[in-house]
Coordinates of C-alpha atoms and ligand atoms in Angstrom, one line a residue:
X212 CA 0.0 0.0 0.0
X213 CA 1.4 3.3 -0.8
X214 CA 1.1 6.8 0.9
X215 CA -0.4 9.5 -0.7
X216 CA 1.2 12.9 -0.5
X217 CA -1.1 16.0 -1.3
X218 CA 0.7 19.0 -2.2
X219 CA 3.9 16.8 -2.6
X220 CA 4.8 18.9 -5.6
X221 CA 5.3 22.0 -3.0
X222 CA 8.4 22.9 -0.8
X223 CA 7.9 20.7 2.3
X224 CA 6.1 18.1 0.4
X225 CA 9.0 17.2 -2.6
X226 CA 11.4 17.1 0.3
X227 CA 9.5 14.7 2.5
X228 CA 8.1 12.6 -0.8
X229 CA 12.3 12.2 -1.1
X230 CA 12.9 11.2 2.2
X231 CA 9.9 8.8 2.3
X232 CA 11.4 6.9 -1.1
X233 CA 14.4 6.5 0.4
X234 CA 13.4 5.0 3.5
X235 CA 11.4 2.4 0.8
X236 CA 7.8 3.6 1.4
X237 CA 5.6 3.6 -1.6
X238 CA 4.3 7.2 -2.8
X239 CA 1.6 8.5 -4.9
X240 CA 1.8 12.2 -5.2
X241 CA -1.0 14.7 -6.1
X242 CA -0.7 18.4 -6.8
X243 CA -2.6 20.9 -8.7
X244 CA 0.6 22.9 -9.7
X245 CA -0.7 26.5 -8.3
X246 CA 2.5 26.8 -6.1
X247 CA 4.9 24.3 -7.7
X248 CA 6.8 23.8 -10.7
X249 CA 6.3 20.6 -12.9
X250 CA 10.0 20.0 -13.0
X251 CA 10.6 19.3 -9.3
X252 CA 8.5 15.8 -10.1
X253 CA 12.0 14.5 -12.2
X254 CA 14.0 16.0 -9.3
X255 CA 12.5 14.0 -6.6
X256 CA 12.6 10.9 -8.7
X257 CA 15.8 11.2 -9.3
X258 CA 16.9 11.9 -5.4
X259 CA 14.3 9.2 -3.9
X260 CA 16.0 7.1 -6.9
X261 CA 12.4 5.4 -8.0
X262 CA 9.5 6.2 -9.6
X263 CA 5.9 6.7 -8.7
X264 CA 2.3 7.6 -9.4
X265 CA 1.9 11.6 -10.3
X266 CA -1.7 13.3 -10.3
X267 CA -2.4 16.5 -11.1
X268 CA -5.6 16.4 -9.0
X269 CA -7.2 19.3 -7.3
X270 CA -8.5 18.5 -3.9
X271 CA -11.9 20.7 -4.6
X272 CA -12.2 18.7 -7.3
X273 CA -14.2 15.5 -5.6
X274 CA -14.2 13.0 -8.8
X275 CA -10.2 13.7 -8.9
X276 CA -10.0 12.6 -5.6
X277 CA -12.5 9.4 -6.1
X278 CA -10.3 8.0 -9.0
X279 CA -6.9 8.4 -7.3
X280 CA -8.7 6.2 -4.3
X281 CA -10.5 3.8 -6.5
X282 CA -7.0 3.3 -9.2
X283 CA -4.2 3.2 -6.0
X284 CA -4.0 1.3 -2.8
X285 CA -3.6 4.3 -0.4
X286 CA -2.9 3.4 3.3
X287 CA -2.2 7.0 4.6
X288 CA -2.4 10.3 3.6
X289 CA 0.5 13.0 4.3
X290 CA -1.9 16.4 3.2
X291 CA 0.7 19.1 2.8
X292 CA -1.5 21.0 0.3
X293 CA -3.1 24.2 1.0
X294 CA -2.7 27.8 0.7
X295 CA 0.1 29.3 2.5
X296 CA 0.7 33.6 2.4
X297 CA -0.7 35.2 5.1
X298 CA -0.9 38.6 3.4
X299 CA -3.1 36.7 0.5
X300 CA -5.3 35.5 3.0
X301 CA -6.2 38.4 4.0
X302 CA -7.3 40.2 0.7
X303 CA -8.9 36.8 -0.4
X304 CA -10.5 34.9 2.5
X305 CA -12.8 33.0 0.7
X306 CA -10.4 31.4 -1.4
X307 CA -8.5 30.2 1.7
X308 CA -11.4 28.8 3.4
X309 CA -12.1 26.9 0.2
X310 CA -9.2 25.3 -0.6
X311 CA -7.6 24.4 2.7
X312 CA -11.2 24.1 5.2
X313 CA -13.3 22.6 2.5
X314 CA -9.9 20.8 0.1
X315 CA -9.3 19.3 4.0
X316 CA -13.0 18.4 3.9
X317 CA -13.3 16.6 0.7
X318 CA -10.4 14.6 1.1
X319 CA -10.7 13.2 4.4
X320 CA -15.0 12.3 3.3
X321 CA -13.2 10.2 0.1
X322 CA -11.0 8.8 2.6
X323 CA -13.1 7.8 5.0
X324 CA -15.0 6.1 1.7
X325 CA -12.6 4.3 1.1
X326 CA -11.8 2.8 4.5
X327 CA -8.5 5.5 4.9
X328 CA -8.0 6.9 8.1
X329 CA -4.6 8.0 8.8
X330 CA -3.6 11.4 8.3
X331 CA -0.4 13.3 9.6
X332 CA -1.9 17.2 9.0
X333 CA 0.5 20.3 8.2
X334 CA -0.2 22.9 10.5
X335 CA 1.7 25.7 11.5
X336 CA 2.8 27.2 14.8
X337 CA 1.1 30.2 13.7
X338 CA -2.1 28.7 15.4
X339 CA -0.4 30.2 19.2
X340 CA -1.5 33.1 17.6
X341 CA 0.1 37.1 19.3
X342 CA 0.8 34.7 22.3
X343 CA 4.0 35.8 24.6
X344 CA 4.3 32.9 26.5
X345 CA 7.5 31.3 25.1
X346 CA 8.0 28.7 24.5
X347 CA 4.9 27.5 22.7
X348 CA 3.6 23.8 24.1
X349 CA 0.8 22.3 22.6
X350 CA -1.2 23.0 25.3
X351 CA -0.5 26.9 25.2
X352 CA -3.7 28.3 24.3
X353 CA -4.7 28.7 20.5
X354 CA -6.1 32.0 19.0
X355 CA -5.6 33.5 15.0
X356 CA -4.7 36.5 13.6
X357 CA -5.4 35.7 9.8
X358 CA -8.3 33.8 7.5
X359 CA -4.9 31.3 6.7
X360 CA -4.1 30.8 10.4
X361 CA -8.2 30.0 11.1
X362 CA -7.7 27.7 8.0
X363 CA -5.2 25.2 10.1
X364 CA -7.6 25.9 13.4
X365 CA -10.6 25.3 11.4
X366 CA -8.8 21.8 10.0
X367 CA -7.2 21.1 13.4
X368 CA -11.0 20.9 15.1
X369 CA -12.0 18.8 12.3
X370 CA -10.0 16.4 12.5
X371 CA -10.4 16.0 16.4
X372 CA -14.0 15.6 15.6
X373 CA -13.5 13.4 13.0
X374 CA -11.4 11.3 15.7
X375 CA -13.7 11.2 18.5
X376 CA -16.6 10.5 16.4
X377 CA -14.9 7.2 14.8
X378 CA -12.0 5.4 16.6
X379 CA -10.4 3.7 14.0
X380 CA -9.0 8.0 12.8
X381 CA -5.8 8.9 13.8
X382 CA -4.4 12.2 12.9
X383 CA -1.1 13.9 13.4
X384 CA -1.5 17.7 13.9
X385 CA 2.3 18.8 12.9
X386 CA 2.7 22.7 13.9
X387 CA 5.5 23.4 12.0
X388 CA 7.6 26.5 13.1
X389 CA 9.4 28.5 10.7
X390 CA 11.3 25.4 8.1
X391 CA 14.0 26.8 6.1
X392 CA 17.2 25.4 4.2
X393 CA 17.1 23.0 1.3
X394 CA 17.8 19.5 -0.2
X395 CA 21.4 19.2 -0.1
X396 CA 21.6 18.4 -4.0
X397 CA 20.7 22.1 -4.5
X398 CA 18.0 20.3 -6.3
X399 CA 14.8 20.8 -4.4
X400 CA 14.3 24.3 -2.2
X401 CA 11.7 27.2 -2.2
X402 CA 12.0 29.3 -5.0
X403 CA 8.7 31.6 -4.8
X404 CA 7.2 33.8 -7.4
X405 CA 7.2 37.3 -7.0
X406 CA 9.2 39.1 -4.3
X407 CA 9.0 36.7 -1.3
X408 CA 7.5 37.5 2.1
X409 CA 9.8 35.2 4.5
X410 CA 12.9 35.9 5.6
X411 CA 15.4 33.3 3.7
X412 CA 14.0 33.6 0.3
X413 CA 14.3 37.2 0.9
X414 CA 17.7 37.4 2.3
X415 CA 19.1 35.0 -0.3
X416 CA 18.1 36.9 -3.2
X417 CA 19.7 39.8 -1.9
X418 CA 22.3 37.7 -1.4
X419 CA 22.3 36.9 -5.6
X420 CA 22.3 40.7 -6.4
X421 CA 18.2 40.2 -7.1
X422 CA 17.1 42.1 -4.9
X423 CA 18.6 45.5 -3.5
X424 CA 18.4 44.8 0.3
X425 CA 16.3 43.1 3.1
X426 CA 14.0 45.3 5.4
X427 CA 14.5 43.9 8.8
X428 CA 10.6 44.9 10.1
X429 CA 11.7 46.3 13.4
X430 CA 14.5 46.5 15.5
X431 CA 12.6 47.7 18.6
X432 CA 10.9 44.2 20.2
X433 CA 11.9 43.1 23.4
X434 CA 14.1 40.1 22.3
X435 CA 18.2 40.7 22.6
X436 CA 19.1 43.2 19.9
X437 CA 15.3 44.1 19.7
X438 CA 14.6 42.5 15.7
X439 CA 12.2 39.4 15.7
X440 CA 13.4 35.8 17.1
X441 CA 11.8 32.7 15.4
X442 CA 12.9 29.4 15.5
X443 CA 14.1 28.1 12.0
X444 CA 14.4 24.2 11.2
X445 CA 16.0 22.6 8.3
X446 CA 13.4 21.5 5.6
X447 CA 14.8 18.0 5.7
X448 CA 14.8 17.7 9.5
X449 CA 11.4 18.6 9.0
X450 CA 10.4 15.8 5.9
X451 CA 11.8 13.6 8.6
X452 CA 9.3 14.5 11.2
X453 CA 6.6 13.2 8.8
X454 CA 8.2 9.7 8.2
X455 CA 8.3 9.8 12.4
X456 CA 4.3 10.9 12.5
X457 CA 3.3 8.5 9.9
X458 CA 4.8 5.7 12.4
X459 CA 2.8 7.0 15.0
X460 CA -0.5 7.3 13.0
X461 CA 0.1 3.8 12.2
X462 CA 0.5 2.5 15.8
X463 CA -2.0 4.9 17.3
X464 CA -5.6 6.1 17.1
X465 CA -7.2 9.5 17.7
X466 CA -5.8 13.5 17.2
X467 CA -2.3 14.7 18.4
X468 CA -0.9 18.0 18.1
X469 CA 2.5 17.9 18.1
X470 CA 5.3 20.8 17.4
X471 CA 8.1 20.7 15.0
X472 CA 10.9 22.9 16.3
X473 CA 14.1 23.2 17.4
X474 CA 13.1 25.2 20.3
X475 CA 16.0 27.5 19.6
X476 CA 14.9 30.9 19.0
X477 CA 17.3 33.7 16.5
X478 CA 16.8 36.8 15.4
X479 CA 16.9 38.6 12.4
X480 CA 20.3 39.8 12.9
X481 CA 21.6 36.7 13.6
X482 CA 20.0 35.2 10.8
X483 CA 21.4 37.9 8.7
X484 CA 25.0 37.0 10.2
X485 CA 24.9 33.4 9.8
X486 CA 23.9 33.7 6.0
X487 CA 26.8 36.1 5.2
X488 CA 29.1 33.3 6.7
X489 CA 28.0 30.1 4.9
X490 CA 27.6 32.2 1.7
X491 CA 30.6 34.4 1.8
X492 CA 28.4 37.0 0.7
X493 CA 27.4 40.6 2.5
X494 CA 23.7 41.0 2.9
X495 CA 23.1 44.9 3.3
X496 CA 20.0 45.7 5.2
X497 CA 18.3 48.5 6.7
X498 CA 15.5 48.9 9.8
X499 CA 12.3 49.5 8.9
X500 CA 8.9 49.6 10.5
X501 CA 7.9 46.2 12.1
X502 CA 5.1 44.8 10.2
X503 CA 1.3 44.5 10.8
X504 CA 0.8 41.5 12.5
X505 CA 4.2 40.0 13.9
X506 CA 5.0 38.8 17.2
X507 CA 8.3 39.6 19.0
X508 CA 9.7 35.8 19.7
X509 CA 8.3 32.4 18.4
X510 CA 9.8 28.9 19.6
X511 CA 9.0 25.9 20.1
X512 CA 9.1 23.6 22.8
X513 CA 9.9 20.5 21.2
X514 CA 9.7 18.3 24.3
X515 CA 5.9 16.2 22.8
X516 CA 7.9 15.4 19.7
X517 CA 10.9 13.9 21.1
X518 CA 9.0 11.5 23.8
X519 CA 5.8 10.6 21.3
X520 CA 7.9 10.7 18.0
X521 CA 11.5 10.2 19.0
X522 CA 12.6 13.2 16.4
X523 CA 14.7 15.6 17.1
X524 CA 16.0 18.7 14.5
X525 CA 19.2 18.2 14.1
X526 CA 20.6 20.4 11.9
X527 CA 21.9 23.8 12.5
X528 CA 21.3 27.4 11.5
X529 CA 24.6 27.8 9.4
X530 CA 23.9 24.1 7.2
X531 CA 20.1 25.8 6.9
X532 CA 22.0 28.9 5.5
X533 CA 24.5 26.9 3.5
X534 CA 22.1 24.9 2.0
X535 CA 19.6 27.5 1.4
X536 CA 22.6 29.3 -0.8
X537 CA 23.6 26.1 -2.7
X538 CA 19.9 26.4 -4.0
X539 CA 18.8 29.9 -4.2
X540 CA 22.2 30.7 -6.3
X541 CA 21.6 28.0 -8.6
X542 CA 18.6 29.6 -9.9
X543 CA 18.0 31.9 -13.1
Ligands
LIG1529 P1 3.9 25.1 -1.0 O1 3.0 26.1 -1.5 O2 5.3 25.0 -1.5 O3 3.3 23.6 -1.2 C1 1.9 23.4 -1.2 C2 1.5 22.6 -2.4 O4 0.1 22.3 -2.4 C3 1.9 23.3 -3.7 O5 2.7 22.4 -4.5 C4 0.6 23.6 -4.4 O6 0.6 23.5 -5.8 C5 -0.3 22.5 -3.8 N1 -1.8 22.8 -3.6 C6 -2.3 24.0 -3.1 N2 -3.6 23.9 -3.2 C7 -4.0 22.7 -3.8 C8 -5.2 22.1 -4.1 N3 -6.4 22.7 -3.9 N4 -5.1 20.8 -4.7 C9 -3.9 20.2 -4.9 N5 -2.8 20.8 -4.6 C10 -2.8 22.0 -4.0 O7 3.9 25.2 0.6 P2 4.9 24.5 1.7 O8 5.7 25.6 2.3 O9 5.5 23.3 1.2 O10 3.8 24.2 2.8 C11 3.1 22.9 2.8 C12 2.1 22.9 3.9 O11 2.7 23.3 5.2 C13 1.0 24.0 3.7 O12 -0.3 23.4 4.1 C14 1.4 25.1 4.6 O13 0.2 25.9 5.0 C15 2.0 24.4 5.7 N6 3.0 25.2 6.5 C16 4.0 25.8 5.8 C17 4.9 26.6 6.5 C18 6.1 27.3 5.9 O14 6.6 28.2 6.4 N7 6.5 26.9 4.6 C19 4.8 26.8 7.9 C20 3.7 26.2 8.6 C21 2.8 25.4 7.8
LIG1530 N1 11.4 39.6 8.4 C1 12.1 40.7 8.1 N2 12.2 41.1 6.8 C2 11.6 40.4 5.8 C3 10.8 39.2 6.1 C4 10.8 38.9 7.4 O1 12.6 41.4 9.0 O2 11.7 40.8 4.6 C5 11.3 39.2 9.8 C6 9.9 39.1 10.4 O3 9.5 40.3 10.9 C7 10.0 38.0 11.4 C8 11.1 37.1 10.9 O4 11.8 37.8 9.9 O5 10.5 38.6 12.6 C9 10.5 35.8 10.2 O6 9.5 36.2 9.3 P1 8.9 35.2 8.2 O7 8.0 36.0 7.3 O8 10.0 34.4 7.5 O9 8.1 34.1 9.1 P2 6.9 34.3 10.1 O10 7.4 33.8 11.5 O11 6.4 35.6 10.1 O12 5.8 33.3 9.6 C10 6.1 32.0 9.1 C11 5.2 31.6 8.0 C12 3.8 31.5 8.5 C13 3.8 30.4 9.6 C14 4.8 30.8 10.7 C15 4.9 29.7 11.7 O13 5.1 32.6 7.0 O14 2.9 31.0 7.5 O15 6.1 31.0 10.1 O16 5.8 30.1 12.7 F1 2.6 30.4 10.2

């Protein structure tokens, strides 16, 4: 039986569709292509060194979903895809609602269909909402800022319903923190269009002379040299998180929340520092206003994933850095 991968086409997805080949795990991937790029499918072929089923299946799109259940043996579903910019969500809510609340929707009812019930969920530690109380546990209280962040809270209470309503469900609620870095090929990384909105894509195209310089957004929060601390996690620490929560979902029933972090927090600065030293390359900056929306510190505490998933991130911020740069200045 294989595992399907929705969204596997995207950043976190093609990395953890690679990691989940190589650990010998059948695959089918699905993607609609609205955030992804057609050649990363030959990419992760190549790195996962075998082949597998591709569809280019929308998850609003109900039939699609029917025919990839009714042609493939699917044992578990890894559901990266969704809509991601927080900005975007904001000037189009309804979008958001549809494709992640009622995608999330439609999937798991073809699912459940088909007699399917495991699911390890992306979520995103943005569900702690303008919280201060640092670090985040999975029992710190939940509130949203954005229609994208109600997106993962909306899907998070789903699937706990869902859970309680039938024991044989189990879901994995993975609250990613901030995942950055790339494969270390330089194959496989996050290459968005337009100017991006996160930190590393920014810094690293400033970095290739695309961009003229980063705005750090504020340099007056009370962290250590007052610019915004986050904690930042290697892509490929994070794909291997997934291969950790589908074991669980296989051995366990019901909803868990878990976090994906370090639970090291840097700042901007530091960021800044660490990319001019595994890149060789001055990043000029300059302060600027902070922006609408942003909390002062964000870290994890990754003690749940450790004892219920025995992962732990173990790569640092100069390798995220490093690797980041292999990728980004490999690009047109
Ligand atoms: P991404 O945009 O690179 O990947 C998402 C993929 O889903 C894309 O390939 C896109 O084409 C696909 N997709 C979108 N809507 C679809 C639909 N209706 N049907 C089929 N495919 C669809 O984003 P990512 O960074 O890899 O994030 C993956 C998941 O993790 C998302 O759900 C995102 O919200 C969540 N997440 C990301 C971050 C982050 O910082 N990258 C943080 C927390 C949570
Ligand atoms: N920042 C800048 N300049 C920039 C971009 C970002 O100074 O050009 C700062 C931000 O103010 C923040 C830090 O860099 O202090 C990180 O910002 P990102 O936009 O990279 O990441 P966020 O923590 O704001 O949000 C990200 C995702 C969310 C997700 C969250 C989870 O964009 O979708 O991580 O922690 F929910």
């Amino acid at each position: 039986m294989a595992i399907l991968v929705t969204g596997g086409a995207g950043y976190i997805g093609s990395h953890t569709c690679v990691e989940l080949l190589q650990a010998g795990e059948d695959i089918v991937l699905l993607d609609n292509f609205s955030n992804a790029k057609p050649e990363v499918i030959d990419r992760i072929r190549e790195l996962g060194g075998r082949d597998f089923p591709l569809y280019a299946v929308d998850i609003l799109h109900r039939e699609g979903l029917e025919k990839v259940f009714a042609r493939e043996e699917i044992e578990a579903v890894i559901h990266f895809a969704g809509l991601k910019a927080v900005g975007e969500s904001v000037a189009i809510p309804l979008d958001y609602y549809q494709n992640n609340v009622t995608g999330t929707l439609n999937l798991c009812q073809v699912m459940a269909r088909h007699g399917c019930k495991k699911m390890v969920f992306s979520s995103s530690a943005t569900v702690y909402g303008t919280s201060t109380d640092v670090p985040f546990r999975e029992d710190s209280p939940l509130s949203t800022t954005n229609p994208y962040g109600s997106t993962k809270r909306m899907v998070e209470d789903i699937l706990r319903d869902l859970c309680a309503s039938d024991g044989e469900w189990s879901a994995c609620l993975l609250r990613y923190f901030n995942p950055i870095g790339a494969h270390k090929s330089g194959l496989l990384g996050e290459d968005p269009n337009g100017i991006p909105n996160n930190l590393l894509p920014y810094i690293a195209r400033v970095a290739a002379g695309k961009l003229k310089q980063l705005s750090v957004f504020g340099d007056d929060y009370d962290t250590p040299d007052g610019t915004g601390v986050r904690d930042y996690l290697h892509v490929v620490d994070l794909a291997i998180g997934h291969l950790k929560a589908l074991d669980f979902a296989r051995s366990h029933k019901g909803a868990e929340a878990i976090n994906l972090g370090t639970g090291q927090g840097y700042s901007v600065l530091e960021v800044v520092k660490a990319f001019e030293k595994a890149s060789g390359v001055k990043v000029p900056y300059q302060m600027a206003p902070r922006r609408p929306g942003d909390i002062a510190t964000c870290y994890a505490d990754p003690t749940k994933a450790k004892k219920l998933l025995g992962w732990q991130a173990t790569r640092e911020l100069e390798e995220m850095c490093a690797d980041t740069w292999n990728f980004t200045s490999r690009q047109k």
